[in-house]
Coordinates of C-alpha atoms in Angstrom, one line a residue:
M1 CA -24.1 -4.3 19.0
K2 CA -24.3 -0.3 18.0
K3 CA -23.5 0.5 21.4
F4 CA -20.2 -1.4 20.9
F5 CA -19.3 -0.1 18.3
D6 CA -19.8 2.9 19.3
D7 CA -17.6 3.2 22.3
I8 CA -15.1 1.6 19.5
K9 CA -15.6 4.7 17.1
K10 CA -15.8 6.9 20.1
D11 CA -11.6 6.4 20.2
I12 CA -11.2 7.2 16.3
K13 CA -11.9 9.7 13.8
F14 CA -10.2 11.5 10.6
K15 CA -8.7 14.0 11.4
S16 CA -7.4 16.4 8.6
A17 CA -3.6 15.9 7.6
G18 CA -0.8 17.0 5.0
P19 CA -3.1 16.6 1.5
G20 CA -5.6 14.1 2.6
K21 CA -7.0 12.7 5.7
K22 CA -6.2 9.5 8.1
L23 CA -7.8 7.9 11.7
T24 CA -6.1 9.2 14.4
E25 CA -7.0 8.5 18.2
D26 CA -9.4 11.4 19.3
A27 CA -11.4 10.0 21.9
S28 CA -13.1 14.1 22.6
S29 CA -14.1 14.1 18.6
K30 CA -16.7 12.1 17.0
P31 CA -15.6 10.6 13.8
D32 CA -16.8 10.4 10.1
K33 CA -17.8 7.3 8.4
V34 CA -15.9 5.1 6.9
Q35 CA -16.8 4.4 3.4
S36 CA -17.7 0.9 2.1
S37 CA -15.7 0.0 -1.1
S38 CA -18.9 -2.1 -1.6
S39 CA -22.4 -0.6 -3.1
A40 CA -23.9 1.4 -1.3
K41 CA -26.2 -0.5 1.5
N42 CA -29.5 1.9 2.7
N43 CA -31.4 -0.9 4.9
R44 CA -29.1 -2.9 6.6
H45 CA -30.1 -5.8 8.8
A46 CA -28.5 -5.6 12.5
P47 CA -25.1 -7.4 12.5
S48 CA -25.5 -11.0 13.5
E49 CA -24.3 -12.4 16.9
G50 CA -21.2 -14.1 14.7
A51 CA -20.3 -10.5 13.6
Q52 CA -20.6 -9.4 17.0
R53 CA -18.5 -11.9 18.5
A54 CA -16.1 -11.4 15.2
G55 CA -15.5 -7.3 15.3
A56 CA -15.2 -8.1 19.2
A57 CA -12.3 -10.8 19.0
A58 CA -10.8 -8.7 16.8
L59 CA -10.7 -5.6 18.5
A60 CA -10.0 -7.1 21.9
R61 CA -7.3 -9.2 20.2
I62 CA -5.3 -5.6 19.3
E63 CA -5.7 -4.0 22.8
H64 CA -3.3 -6.6 24.4
H65 CA -0.5 -4.8 22.0
P66 CA 1.0 -1.6 22.2
R67 CA -0.4 0.9 19.2
P68 CA 2.6 2.1 17.1
K69 CA 2.6 5.9 17.3
V70 CA 1.0 7.6 14.8
H71 CA 3.0 10.7 13.1
T72 CA 1.2 13.1 11.1
S73 CA 2.7 14.7 7.6
Q74 CA 3.9 17.1 9.1
D75 CA 5.6 15.3 11.7
A76 CA 7.5 13.0 9.4
I77 CA 8.6 17.0 7.4
R78 CA 9.8 18.3 10.8
N79 CA 11.7 15.6 11.7
Q80 CA 13.6 15.6 8.3
G81 CA 14.7 18.9 9.1
E82 CA 15.7 18.7 12.7
A83 CA 17.5 15.3 11.1
N84 CA 22.0 15.8 11.9
D85 CA 23.1 16.2 8.7
P86 CA 21.3 14.0 6.5
P87 CA 22.1 12.8 3.4
I88 CA 22.1 13.7 -0.1
H89 CA 23.4 11.9 -2.6
P90 CA 26.2 13.3 -5.1
T91 CA 25.0 13.0 -8.2
V92 CA 21.7 14.5 -7.4
G93 CA 21.9 17.3 -4.7
S94 CA 24.1 19.6 -3.2
K95 CA 26.5 18.4 -0.6
V96 CA 26.1 20.5 1.9
P97 CA 23.1 18.8 4.0
V98 CA 19.6 20.4 4.2
K99 CA 17.8 21.3 7.2
D100 CA 15.2 23.2 5.8
P101 CA 12.4 21.2 4.7
T102 CA 10.8 24.0 2.5
C103 CA 14.8 23.4 0.7
L104 CA 13.6 19.9 -0.4
S105 CA 12.4 18.7 -3.9
V106 CA 9.3 16.6 -2.1
S107 CA 8.6 17.0 1.0
G108 CA 8.4 13.1 1.7
V109 CA 6.9 10.0 0.5
Y110 CA 2.9 9.5 0.9
F111 CA 0.4 7.0 0.7
T112 CA -3.5 6.5 0.3
C113 CA -5.7 4.0 2.3
P114 CA -7.1 2.3 -0.7
L115 CA -10.3 2.0 2.0
T116 CA -10.2 5.4 3.5
G117 CA -9.1 7.5 1.0
A118 CA -7.0 8.9 3.8
T119 CA -2.9 10.4 3.0
L120 CA -0.1 8.8 5.4
T121 CA 3.3 8.7 6.0
K122 CA 5.6 5.2 5.4
S123 CA 4.9 4.6 9.2
E124 CA 0.8 5.1 9.4
R125 CA 0.3 2.5 6.6
E126 CA 0.1 -0.1 8.6
V127 CA -2.1 0.6 11.8
H128 CA -4.5 2.8 10.1
I129 CA -4.7 0.0 7.6
K130 CA -5.8 -2.4 10.4
E131 CA -8.1 0.0 12.5
A132 CA -10.0 0.8 9.1
I133 CA -10.6 -3.3 8.9
F134 CA -11.5 -3.5 12.4
M135 CA -13.8 0.0 11.5
R136 CA -15.9 -2.9 8.1
F137 CA -16.9 -5.3 10.6
E138 CA -20.0 -3.3 11.3
E139 CA -20.5 -3.4 7.9
D140 CA -20.1 -6.9 6.5
D141 CA -18.2 -9.3 8.8
I142 CA -17.3 -11.3 5.9
E143 CA -15.2 -9.2 4.1
A144 CA -13.5 -8.1 7.1
S145 CA -12.7 -11.1 7.9
V146 CA -11.0 -11.8 4.2
M147 CA -9.3 -8.7 4.5
M148 CA -7.7 -9.8 7.6
V149 CA -6.7 -12.9 6.6
H150 CA -5.0 -11.7 3.7
T151 CA -3.5 -8.6 5.1
F152 CA -2.5 -9.3 9.0
N153 CA -0.3 -12.4 7.8
K154 CA 2.6 -12.2 6.0
D155 CA 3.1 -15.6 5.0
R156 CA 1.6 -15.9 2.3
E157 CA 2.1 -19.9 1.7
K158 CA 0.6 -20.4 5.5
V159 CA -2.2 -18.4 4.3
K160 CA -2.8 -20.3 1.9
A161 CA -2.9 -23.3 3.6
A162 CA -5.9 -22.1 6.4
V163 CA -7.8 -21.3 2.8
D164 CA -7.7 -23.8 1.0
I165 CA -8.4 -26.3 4.8
I166 CA -11.5 -23.6 5.5
S167 CA -13.0 -24.2 2.3
K168 CA -12.4 -27.9 2.5
Y169 CA -14.5 -27.5 6.1
V170 CA -17.1 -26.0 3.6
D171 CA -17.7 -27.9 1.1
N172 CA -18.2 -31.0 3.2
I173 CA -20.8 -29.2 5.4
C174 CA -22.1 -28.4 2.1
K175 CA -21.9 -32.1 0.3
N176 CA -23.3 -33.7 3.7
P177 CA -25.8 -31.2 5.6
T178 CA -27.4 -33.0 7.4
E179 CA -24.0 -34.7 9.4
E180 CA -23.3 -33.0 12.7
K181 CA -19.8 -34.1 12.2
Y182 CA -19.0 -32.0 9.2
R183 CA -20.4 -28.5 11.5
K184 CA -18.0 -29.8 14.3
I185 CA -14.5 -28.1 14.7
K186 CA -12.6 -29.2 18.0
L187 CA -10.0 -26.3 19.1
S188 CA -7.7 -28.2 20.5
N189 CA -7.4 -30.2 16.9
K190 CA -4.1 -30.3 15.8
V191 CA -3.9 -29.4 12.3
F192 CA -6.8 -26.7 13.0
Q193 CA -4.4 -25.5 16.1
D194 CA -1.2 -25.5 13.3
K195 CA -2.4 -24.4 10.9
V196 CA -5.5 -22.3 10.7
R197 CA -5.8 -20.7 14.1
S198 CA -2.4 -19.6 13.7
V199 CA -3.5 -17.6 11.1
E200 CA -5.0 -14.6 12.0
G201 CA -8.6 -13.5 10.5
T202 CA -9.6 -17.3 10.2
R203 CA -11.5 -17.1 13.2
E204 CA -13.3 -14.6 12.5
F205 CA -14.3 -15.8 9.3
L206 CA -15.9 -18.8 10.5
Q207 CA -17.5 -16.8 13.3
A208 CA -19.0 -14.8 10.0
L209 CA -20.2 -17.8 8.5
G210 CA -22.6 -18.4 11.1
F211 CA -20.0 -21.0 13.9
I212 CA -20.6 -20.2 17.3
S213 CA -18.4 -21.4 20.5
I214 CA -19.7 -24.1 22.2
M215 CA -18.2 -25.6 25.6
L216 CA -18.6 -29.8 24.6
P217 CA -17.8 -33.0 26.3
V218 CA -15.3 -35.2 24.9
E219 CA -15.7 -38.4 25.3
G220 CA -12.8 -40.5 27.4
Q221 CA -12.2 -36.9 29.0
E222 CA -13.9 -35.4 32.2
E223 CA -13.4 -31.5 31.0
E224 CA -15.6 -30.4 28.5
E225 CA -13.5 -28.6 25.0
E226 CA -14.7 -25.6 23.2
F227 CA -15.4 -26.2 19.8
L228 CA -16.9 -24.1 16.8
V229 CA -20.4 -25.4 15.9
L230 CA -22.3 -24.4 12.9
P231 CA -26.2 -25.0 13.0
E232 CA -27.3 -26.9 10.5
Q233 CA -28.2 -25.0 7.0
S234 CA -30.8 -24.6 4.7
S235 CA -30.4 -25.1 1.5
D236 CA -29.9 -20.8 0.3
A237 CA -27.4 -20.5 3.2
L238 CA -25.2 -23.2 1.7
E239 CA -24.8 -21.7 -1.5
L240 CA -24.2 -18.7 0.5
M241 CA -21.4 -20.3 2.1
K242 CA -20.0 -21.5 -1.1
E243 CA -19.9 -17.7 -2.2
R244 CA -18.5 -16.4 1.1
R245 CA -15.8 -19.1 0.1
D246 CA -14.9 -17.7 -3.0
R247 CA -14.7 -14.6 -2.0
L248 CA -11.9 -16.0 0.7
Q249 CA -10.8 -17.9 -2.0
R250 CA -10.2 -14.7 -3.9
G251 CA -8.7 -12.2 -1.2
E252 CA -6.1 -10.2 -1.8
P253 CA -4.3 -8.7 1.1
V254 CA -5.4 -4.4 1.6
R255 CA -2.2 -2.4 0.4
A256 CA -1.7 1.4 0.9
Q257 CA -1.2 3.1 -2.8
L258 CA 1.7 5.3 -3.4
D259 CA 0.6 8.5 -3.6
R260 CA 2.3 9.7 -6.7
Q261 CA 1.6 13.4 -5.5
P262 CA 1.4 15.4 -9.0
Q263 CA 3.0 19.1 -9.3
V264 CA 3.8 20.7 -11.7
F265 CA 6.2 23.4 -11.7
R266 CA 7.2 26.6 -14.1
P267 CA 10.1 26.6 -16.2
S268 CA 13.1 26.7 -14.6
P269 CA 17.2 26.4 -14.9
N270 CA 17.1 24.6 -11.4
A271 CA 14.8 21.6 -13.7
Q272 CA 17.7 19.2 -13.0
R273 CA 18.4 19.9 -9.3
F274 CA 17.3 17.4 -6.8
E275 CA 16.9 17.5 -3.0
L276 CA 15.4 14.2 -1.9
P277 CA 14.3 13.7 1.7
Q278 CA 15.7 10.7 3.4
E279 CA 12.4 8.0 2.9
F280 CA 14.1 7.7 -0.9
Y281 CA 17.0 5.8 0.3
N282 CA 17.0 1.9 1.4
L283 CA 20.2 2.9 3.6
T284 CA 20.5 4.2 7.4
A285 CA 21.5 8.1 7.5
E286 CA 24.6 6.6 8.5
E287 CA 25.7 3.9 6.4
L288 CA 24.4 6.8 3.5
K289 CA 27.4 9.0 5.0
K290 CA 29.8 7.0 5.5
E291 CA 29.1 5.5 1.3
Q292 CA 29.6 9.3 0.4
Q293 CA 33.0 9.0 1.9
Q294 CA 34.3 5.8 0.6
R295 CA 33.0 6.6 -2.9
S296 CA 34.9 10.6 -2.8
E297 CA 37.8 8.7 -2.1
L298 CA 37.5 5.9 -4.5
V299 CA 36.0 7.5 -7.2
E300 CA 39.2 9.0 -8.7
K301 CA 41.7 5.6 -8.2
N302 CA 39.5 3.5 -9.6
A303 CA 38.4 5.7 -12.7
M304 CA 41.4 4.2 -15.3
L305 CA 40.9 1.2 -13.3
R306 CA 37.4 -0.7 -13.6
T307 CA 36.4 -1.9 -17.2
K308 CA 32.9 -1.3 -18.7
A309 CA 31.6 -4.1 -17.3
M310 CA 32.7 -3.8 -13.6
R311 CA 31.0 0.2 -14.3
E312 CA 28.1 -1.4 -15.1
K313 CA 27.6 -3.7 -12.2
E314 CA 28.5 -1.4 -10.0
E315 CA 25.5 1.4 -11.2
Q316 CA 23.4 -1.8 -11.1
R317 CA 24.0 -2.5 -7.1
E318 CA 24.1 1.8 -6.9
R319 CA 20.5 1.2 -7.9
R320 CA 19.3 -1.3 -5.5
K321 CA 20.6 1.8 -2.6
Y322 CA 16.8 3.4 -3.9
N323 CA 13.0 3.0 -2.7
Y324 CA 11.1 5.7 -4.7
T325 CA 12.4 7.6 -7.8
L326 CA 11.4 11.5 -8.3
L327 CA 10.6 12.8 -11.9
R328 CA 10.0 15.7 -13.7
I329 CA 8.9 15.5 -17.2
R330 CA 9.8 18.5 -19.5
L331 CA 6.9 19.6 -21.5
P332 CA 6.9 21.4 -25.1
D333 CA 6.0 25.0 -23.6
G334 CA 8.8 24.6 -20.3
N335 CA 6.3 23.4 -17.6
L336 CA 7.8 20.0 -15.8
L337 CA 5.6 17.8 -14.6
Q338 CA 6.4 16.0 -11.1
G339 CA 5.7 12.8 -10.0
T340 CA 7.3 10.0 -7.1
F341 CA 7.4 6.1 -8.3
Y342 CA 8.4 3.2 -6.5
A343 CA 12.1 2.5 -8.0
W344 CA 10.7 -0.8 -9.8
D345 CA 7.6 0.9 -11.5
R346 CA 8.3 -0.5 -14.8
L347 CA 8.2 2.1 -17.9
P348 CA 4.3 1.8 -18.8
V349 CA 3.5 2.9 -15.0
L350 CA 5.2 6.0 -15.8
F351 CA 3.6 6.3 -19.4
G352 CA 0.4 6.2 -17.7
F353 CA 0.9 9.0 -15.4
V354 CA 2.0 11.2 -17.9
R355 CA -0.8 10.1 -20.2
E356 CA -3.4 10.8 -17.5
S357 CA -1.9 14.3 -16.6
L358 CA -2.2 15.5 -20.7
V359 CA -5.6 17.0 -21.9
D360 CA -5.2 15.1 -25.4
G361 CA -3.8 11.8 -23.4
W362 CA -4.8 9.5 -26.4
Q363 CA -2.4 10.9 -29.1
P364 CA 1.2 8.8 -29.3
F365 CA 3.9 10.9 -27.3
E366 CA 7.5 10.0 -26.5
L367 CA 9.6 10.3 -23.5
I368 CA 13.3 11.1 -23.6
A369 CA 15.7 10.0 -20.4
P370 CA 19.3 11.8 -19.7
G371 CA 21.8 10.7 -22.3
S372 CA 18.9 11.0 -24.8
Q373 CA 17.6 7.4 -24.1
K374 CA 14.6 7.1 -26.0
L375 CA 12.2 5.3 -23.5
Q376 CA 9.2 2.5 -25.3
E377 CA 6.0 2.6 -22.9
S378 CA 6.1 -1.1 -24.6
D379 CA 9.3 -2.0 -22.5
E380 CA 8.5 -3.6 -19.0
V381 CA 11.5 -2.4 -17.9
A382 CA 12.2 -1.3 -14.7
L383 CA 12.9 2.5 -13.9
A384 CA 16.0 1.5 -11.6
E385 CA 17.1 -0.5 -14.5
C386 CA 16.7 2.8 -17.1
N387 CA 19.7 4.8 -14.9
L388 CA 16.2 6.8 -13.6
V389 CA 16.8 6.6 -9.6
P390 CA 16.6 8.2 -7.3
A391 CA 15.9 11.2 -9.7
A392 CA 15.9 12.4 -13.2
L393 CA 15.0 15.3 -15.8
L394 CA 12.7 13.9 -19.2
T395 CA 12.2 15.3 -21.7
F396 CA 8.8 15.2 -23.7
S397 CA 7.8 15.7 -27.2
W398 CA 4.7 14.4 -28.8
D399 CA 5.1 11.9 -32.1
A400 CA 6.2 13.9 -34.8
A401 CA 4.4 12.5 -37.7
V402 CA 1.0 12.2 -35.5
Q403 CA 1.4 16.2 -35.1
A404 CA 2.8 16.0 -39.1
D405 CA -0.8 15.2 -39.6
I406 CA -2.7 17.4 -37.6
A407 CA -1.1 20.1 -39.4
A408 CA -1.7 19.0 -43.0
A409 CA -5.8 18.8 -41.8
G410 CA -5.2 22.1 -40.8
G411 CA -5.6 21.0 -36.6
K412 CA -3.9 23.2 -34.1
S413 CA -1.0 21.8 -31.5
P414 CA -3.1 19.8 -28.5
A415 CA -3.4 21.5 -25.0
L416 CA -1.0 20.2 -22.7
L417 CA -1.8 19.7 -19.1
K418 CA -5.0 19.4 -17.5
P419 CA -6.4 22.6 -16.0
E420 CA -6.9 21.0 -12.5
L421 CA -3.1 20.3 -12.6
L422 CA -1.8 24.1 -13.9
E423 CA -4.3 25.7 -11.1
T424 CA -1.7 24.2 -8.7
I425 CA 1.3 25.6 -10.4
R426 CA 4.5 26.8 -8.7
T427 CA 7.9 28.1 -8.8
L428 CA 10.9 26.2 -8.7
S429 CA 13.3 27.4 -5.9

């Protein structure tokens, strides 16, 4: 078993790229170990036969499908620089196409893998997470198979149906531990074929429970058929099986998390100037170019004809064209705090980002959006609904009443940003 996984690991290593690390294919380098999110296991037993079969089956399956090419963050940036006439939204940047990546307000949109901590581009997310999950079979075949079931299958209704059926298998076994019929699953059974086998990761989970594949005779048939059979279990093993069933039921998809790329800039007259990369848009480059041309032709013609309701409806439609938004917060000392957000992130997420960046994040503060709009931390409103897409400059201020109390008590104004953020402060170009 150890040799089996060693051969796999030789094809995968952690390679430094961009702000973090990611899994890439490299047969000549020794990989780093993928860290488990569970507590450290200093003394692990050798993988069970079920784990061996589960890992082998899972890895063999993806070998039959071509792997998507994994591009580095630098490749993404280079491609942006070489693209023909990349679109720039007229409200946030110059109408002159930006081809030099150094002119962009942010080099791209990046994500963090929760399993490995690697920093990834959007196109790298799926293949990286799959590889990380398969690597988990060596450490915890139950955890890895649960991740497969909930991550590899997009249809959540099908996943729920499969989980319910497997849970029923376990319940029947635990209620009737000595009855062999409950510990046998005929793979040609229609319910199993339609509801369970069609969901990726379910067989790996059953094998991790202890089911083994056996060819058995079937009454009325000349040829044997494949069954998954569970040996008779002890009372302790049955309790463990229930706990593993609960883990399957509680499972959640493994999703890469948006890297907000917090960055501090010195005071600058260019604070309101944004040049965004292609990833911020829901439209293709050709669609954006056509749309910008049509908008410029119609803007004057329609300016006097549209009602307020029509303008608001059009603004809502415009906001749906963006996946992400780049926000800058101007601080009292003039410095700028910048972060990347989903367009549908809500205001508490924005306030949380700012709070985590402050030395005294416990103190109340205010954020003012363009147009003197005061944002409320308690409002569960999406950034897009606040007209904060695809980019915006906000103004930060401490709560005046609290600051007055601090001054009256002889206190000093609080420090602003954490030192680790100020260590990488830059100048806006």
